[in-house]
Short mmCIF file of C-alpha atoms and ligand atoms in Angstrom, two decimals:
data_model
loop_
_atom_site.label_atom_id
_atom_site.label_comp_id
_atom_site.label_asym_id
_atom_site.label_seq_id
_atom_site.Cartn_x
_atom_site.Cartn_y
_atom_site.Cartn_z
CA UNK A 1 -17.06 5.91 5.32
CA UNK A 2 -19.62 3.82 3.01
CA UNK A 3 -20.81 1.12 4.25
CA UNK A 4 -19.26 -1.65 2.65
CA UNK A 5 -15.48 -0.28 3.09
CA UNK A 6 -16.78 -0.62 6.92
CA UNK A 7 -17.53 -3.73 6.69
CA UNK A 8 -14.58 -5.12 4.48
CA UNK A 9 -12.42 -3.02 7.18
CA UNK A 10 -14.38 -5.01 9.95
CA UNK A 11 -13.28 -8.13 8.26
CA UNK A 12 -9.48 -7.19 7.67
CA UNK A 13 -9.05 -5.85 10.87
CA UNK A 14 -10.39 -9.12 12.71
CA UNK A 15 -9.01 -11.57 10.22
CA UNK A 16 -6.95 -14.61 11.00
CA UNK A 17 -6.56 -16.09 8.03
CA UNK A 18 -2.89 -16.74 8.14
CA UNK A 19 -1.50 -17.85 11.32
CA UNK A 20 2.33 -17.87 10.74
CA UNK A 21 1.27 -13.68 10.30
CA UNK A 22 -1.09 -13.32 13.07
CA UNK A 23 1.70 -14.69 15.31
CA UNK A 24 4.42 -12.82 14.19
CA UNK A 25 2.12 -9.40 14.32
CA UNK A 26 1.83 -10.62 18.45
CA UNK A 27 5.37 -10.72 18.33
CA UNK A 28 6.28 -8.00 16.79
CA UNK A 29 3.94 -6.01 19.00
CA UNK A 30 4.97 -7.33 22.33
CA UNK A 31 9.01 -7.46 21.39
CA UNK A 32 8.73 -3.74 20.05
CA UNK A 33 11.20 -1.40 19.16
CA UNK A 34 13.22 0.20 21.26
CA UNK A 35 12.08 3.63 20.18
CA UNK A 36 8.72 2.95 20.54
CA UNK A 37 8.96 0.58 23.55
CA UNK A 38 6.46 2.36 25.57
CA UNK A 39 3.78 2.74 22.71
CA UNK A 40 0.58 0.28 22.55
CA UNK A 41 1.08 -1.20 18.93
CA UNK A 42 -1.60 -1.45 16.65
CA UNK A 43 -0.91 -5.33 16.25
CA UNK A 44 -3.46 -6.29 13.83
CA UNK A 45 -3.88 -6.40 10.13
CA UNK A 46 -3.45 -2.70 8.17
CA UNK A 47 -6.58 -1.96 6.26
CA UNK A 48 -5.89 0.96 3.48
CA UNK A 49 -7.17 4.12 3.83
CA UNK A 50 -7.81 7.57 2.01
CA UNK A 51 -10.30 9.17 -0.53
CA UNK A 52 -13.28 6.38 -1.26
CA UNK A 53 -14.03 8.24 -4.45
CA UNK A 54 -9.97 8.01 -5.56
CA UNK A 55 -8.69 8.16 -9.22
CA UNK A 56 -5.50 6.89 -7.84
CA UNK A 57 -4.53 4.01 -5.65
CA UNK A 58 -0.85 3.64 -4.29
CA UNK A 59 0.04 0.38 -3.16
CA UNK A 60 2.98 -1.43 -1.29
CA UNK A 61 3.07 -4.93 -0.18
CA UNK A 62 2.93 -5.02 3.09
CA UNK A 63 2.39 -3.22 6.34
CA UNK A 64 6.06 -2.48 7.61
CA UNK A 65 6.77 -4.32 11.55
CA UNK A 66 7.19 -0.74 12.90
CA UNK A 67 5.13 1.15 10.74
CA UNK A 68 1.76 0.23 9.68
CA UNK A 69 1.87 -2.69 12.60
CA UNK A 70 2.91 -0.31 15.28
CA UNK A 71 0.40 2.68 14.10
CA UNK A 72 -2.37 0.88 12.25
CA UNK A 73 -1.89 2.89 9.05
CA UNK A 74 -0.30 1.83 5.98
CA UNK A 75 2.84 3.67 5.03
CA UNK A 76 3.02 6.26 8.27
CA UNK A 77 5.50 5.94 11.17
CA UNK A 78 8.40 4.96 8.88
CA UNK A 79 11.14 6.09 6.79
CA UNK A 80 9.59 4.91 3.84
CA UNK A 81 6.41 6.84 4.45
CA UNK A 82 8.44 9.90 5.45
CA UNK A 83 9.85 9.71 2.14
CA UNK A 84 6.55 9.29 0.17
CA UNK A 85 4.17 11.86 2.28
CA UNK A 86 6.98 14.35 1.13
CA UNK A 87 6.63 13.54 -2.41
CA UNK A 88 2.41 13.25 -2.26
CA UNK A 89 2.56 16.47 -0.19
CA UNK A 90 5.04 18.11 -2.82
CA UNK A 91 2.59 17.51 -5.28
CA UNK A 92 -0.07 18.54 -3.96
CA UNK A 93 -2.06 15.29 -2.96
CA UNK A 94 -1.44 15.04 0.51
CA UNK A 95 -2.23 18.16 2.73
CA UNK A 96 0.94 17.52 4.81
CA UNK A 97 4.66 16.18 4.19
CA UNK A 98 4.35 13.50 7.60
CA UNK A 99 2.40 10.74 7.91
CA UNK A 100 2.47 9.67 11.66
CA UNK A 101 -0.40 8.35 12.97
CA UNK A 102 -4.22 7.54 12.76
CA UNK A 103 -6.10 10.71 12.80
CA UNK A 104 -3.33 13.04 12.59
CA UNK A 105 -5.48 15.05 10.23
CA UNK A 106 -3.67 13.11 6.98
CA UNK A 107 -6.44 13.91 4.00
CA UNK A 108 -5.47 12.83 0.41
CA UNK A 109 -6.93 14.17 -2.47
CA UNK A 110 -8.43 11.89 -4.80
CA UNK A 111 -6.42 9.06 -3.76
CA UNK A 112 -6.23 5.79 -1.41
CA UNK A 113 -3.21 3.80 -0.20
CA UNK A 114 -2.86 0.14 0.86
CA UNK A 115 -0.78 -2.57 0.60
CA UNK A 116 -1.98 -6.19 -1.25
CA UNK A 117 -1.22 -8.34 2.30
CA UNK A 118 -2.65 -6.90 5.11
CA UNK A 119 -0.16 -8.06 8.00
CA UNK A 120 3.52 -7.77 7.79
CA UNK A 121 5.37 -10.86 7.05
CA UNK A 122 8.71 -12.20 8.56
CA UNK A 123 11.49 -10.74 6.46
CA UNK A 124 8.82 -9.17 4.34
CA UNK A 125 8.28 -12.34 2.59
CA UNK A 126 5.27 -13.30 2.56
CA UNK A 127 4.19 -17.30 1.30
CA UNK A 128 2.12 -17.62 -1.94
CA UNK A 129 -1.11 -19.03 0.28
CA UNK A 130 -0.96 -15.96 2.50
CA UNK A 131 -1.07 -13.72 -0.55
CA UNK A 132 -3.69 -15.92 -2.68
CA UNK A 133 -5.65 -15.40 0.57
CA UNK A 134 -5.39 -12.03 1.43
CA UNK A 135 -5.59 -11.04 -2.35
CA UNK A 136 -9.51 -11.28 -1.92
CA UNK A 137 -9.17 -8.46 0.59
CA UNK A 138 -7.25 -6.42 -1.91
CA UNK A 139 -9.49 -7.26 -4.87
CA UNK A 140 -12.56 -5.68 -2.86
CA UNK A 141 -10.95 -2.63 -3.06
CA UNK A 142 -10.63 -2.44 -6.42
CA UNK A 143 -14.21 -2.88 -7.07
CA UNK A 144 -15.66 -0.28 -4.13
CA UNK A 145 -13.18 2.22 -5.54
CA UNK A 146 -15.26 3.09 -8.32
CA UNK A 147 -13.21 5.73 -10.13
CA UNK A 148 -10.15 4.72 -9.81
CA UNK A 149 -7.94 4.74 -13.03
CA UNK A 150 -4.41 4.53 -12.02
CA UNK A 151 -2.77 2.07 -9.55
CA UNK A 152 0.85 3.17 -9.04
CA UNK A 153 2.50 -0.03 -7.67
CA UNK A 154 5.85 0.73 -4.72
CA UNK A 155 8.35 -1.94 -5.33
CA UNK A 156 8.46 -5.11 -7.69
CA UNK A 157 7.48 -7.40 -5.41
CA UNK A 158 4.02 -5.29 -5.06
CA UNK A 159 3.52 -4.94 -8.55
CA UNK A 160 4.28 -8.32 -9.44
CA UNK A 161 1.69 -9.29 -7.12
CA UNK A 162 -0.92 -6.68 -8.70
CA UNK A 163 -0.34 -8.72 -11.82
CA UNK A 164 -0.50 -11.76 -10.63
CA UNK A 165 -3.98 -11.26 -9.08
CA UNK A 166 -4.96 -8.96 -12.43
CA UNK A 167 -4.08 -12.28 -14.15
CA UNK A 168 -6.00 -14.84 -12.41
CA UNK A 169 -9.25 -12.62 -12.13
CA UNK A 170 -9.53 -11.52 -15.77
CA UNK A 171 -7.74 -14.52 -17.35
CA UNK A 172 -4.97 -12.42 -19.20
CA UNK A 173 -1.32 -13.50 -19.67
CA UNK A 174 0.57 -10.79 -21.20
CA UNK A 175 4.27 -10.75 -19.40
CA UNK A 176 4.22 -6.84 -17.56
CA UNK A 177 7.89 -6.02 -16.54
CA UNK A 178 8.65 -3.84 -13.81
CA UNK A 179 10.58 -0.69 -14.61
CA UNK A 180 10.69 2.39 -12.87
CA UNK A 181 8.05 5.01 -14.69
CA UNK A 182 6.43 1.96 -17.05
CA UNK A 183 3.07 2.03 -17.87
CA UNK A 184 0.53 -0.66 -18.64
CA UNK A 185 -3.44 -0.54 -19.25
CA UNK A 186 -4.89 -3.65 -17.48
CA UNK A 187 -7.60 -5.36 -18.98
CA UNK A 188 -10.05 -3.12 -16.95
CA UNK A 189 -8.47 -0.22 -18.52
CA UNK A 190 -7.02 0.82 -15.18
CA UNK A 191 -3.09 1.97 -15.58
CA UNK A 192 -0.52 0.36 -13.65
CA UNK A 193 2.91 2.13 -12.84
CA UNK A 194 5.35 0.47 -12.21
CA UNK A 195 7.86 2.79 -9.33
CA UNK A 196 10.99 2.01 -6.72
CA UNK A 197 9.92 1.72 -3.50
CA UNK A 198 10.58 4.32 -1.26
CA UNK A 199 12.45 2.02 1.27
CA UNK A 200 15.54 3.13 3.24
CA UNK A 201 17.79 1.69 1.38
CA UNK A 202 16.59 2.44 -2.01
CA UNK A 203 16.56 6.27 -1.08
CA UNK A 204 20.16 5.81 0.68
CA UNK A 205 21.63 4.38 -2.41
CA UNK A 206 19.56 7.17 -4.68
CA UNK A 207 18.10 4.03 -6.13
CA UNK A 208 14.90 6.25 -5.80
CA UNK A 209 15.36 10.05 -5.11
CA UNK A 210 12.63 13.12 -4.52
CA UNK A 211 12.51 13.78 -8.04
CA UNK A 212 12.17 10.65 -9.75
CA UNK A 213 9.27 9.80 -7.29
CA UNK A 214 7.99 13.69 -8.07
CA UNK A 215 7.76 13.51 -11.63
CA UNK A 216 6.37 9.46 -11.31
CA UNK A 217 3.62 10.97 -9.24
CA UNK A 218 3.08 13.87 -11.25
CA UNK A 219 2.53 11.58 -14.59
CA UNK A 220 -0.03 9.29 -12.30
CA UNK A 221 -1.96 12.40 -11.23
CA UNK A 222 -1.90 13.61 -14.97
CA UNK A 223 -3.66 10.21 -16.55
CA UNK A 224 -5.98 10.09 -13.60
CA UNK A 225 -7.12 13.63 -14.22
CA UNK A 226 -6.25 14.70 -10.47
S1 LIG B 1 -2.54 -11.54 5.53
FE1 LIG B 1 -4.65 -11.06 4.96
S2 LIG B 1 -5.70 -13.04 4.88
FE2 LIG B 1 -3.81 -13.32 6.07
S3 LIG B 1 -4.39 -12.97 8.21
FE3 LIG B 1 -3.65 -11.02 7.39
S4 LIG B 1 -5.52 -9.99 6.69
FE4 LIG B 1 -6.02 -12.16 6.92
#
């Protein structure tokens, strides 16, 4: 890993920015799950992780409570990442369908996951100061990922974050709706895409199934030349 992703990692991981989060990550990681009761959480803010040279970044909002809080990696040790690594590994840009841990030999080609808040939230809503301050984490990753061209955003709340803090860096104001499959070229001629998240319920209700997230991904590895 390149120096300053170690460093910016350093920072994340250690960062206390946000109280209200920091004490509901404790809580979260003492209460536990029941499934998982006699696991040692990760209990501390989710940095992302994948290919530092990536074309493509997929992001979420947040690290789930039993997920990316429990494990320490974004999207792995829930049913949404289940979902997803069978989609990324269908297409060829994960090397397995599971995403279950730290090191469990995960590699992703060309590509690098996070979420734009670092620590999960209380109902998974986050306030507008925790996001405005963890949106400087999420901004450093855009500029250390130096080829990245596409940013496929999971869920509305996610992308309409991404715009928001595409909007207050480059001073642009043009209304991006989310729809499923949409495209948009931000003003630093990155793409945005616009997809469902792959939550439980969205994949219970076929809100979201294997194909539409297939051929989504498929497009996303097509304009970043993957
Ligand atoms: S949400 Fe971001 S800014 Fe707030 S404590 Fe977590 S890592 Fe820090």
């Amino acid at each position: 890993m390149n120096i300053k992703f170690k460093k910016l990692n350093k920072t994340i991981v250690n960062c206390k920015k946000c109280p209200r989060l920091t004490n509901f990550i404790k809580k979260v990681s003492l209460e536990k799950r029941k499934q998982n009761i006699n696991e040692k959480y990760w209990g501390k803010p989710v940095t992302g992780f994948g290919d530092l040279n990536a074309k493509l970044m997929i992001i979420g909002l947040a690290p789930a409570a039993h997920g990316g809080t429990r494990t320490g990696r974004a999207f792995t040790g829930d049913k949404s990442g289940d979902f997803l690594f069978k989609s990324l590994y269908a297409i060829k840009i994960s090397n397995q369908d599971f995403s279950k841990k730290r090191n469990d030999n995960l590699k992703l080609k060309s590509t690098y996951i996070t979420n734009i808040l670092k620590c999960v939230p209380p109902g998974d809503k986050p306030m507008n100061d925790e996001l405005n301050k963890c949106s400087n984490y999420f901004i450093k990753e855009l500029d250390y990922l130096n080829n990245l061209t596409v940013i496929v955003a999971l869920g509305k709340v996610a992308f309409d974050n991404c715009v928001k803090i595409y909007k207050k860096k480059f001073n642009f104001n043009k209304k991006l709706i989310f729809k499923h499959g949409k495209k948009y070229l931000l003003p630093d001629n990155k793409t945005l895409i616009a997809s469902y998240h792959p939550s439980p319920r969205n994949v219970n209700t076929k809100v979201v199934t294997s194909n539409m997230i297939n051929k989504l991904f498929i497009k996303a590895k097509k304009i970043a030349k993957i």
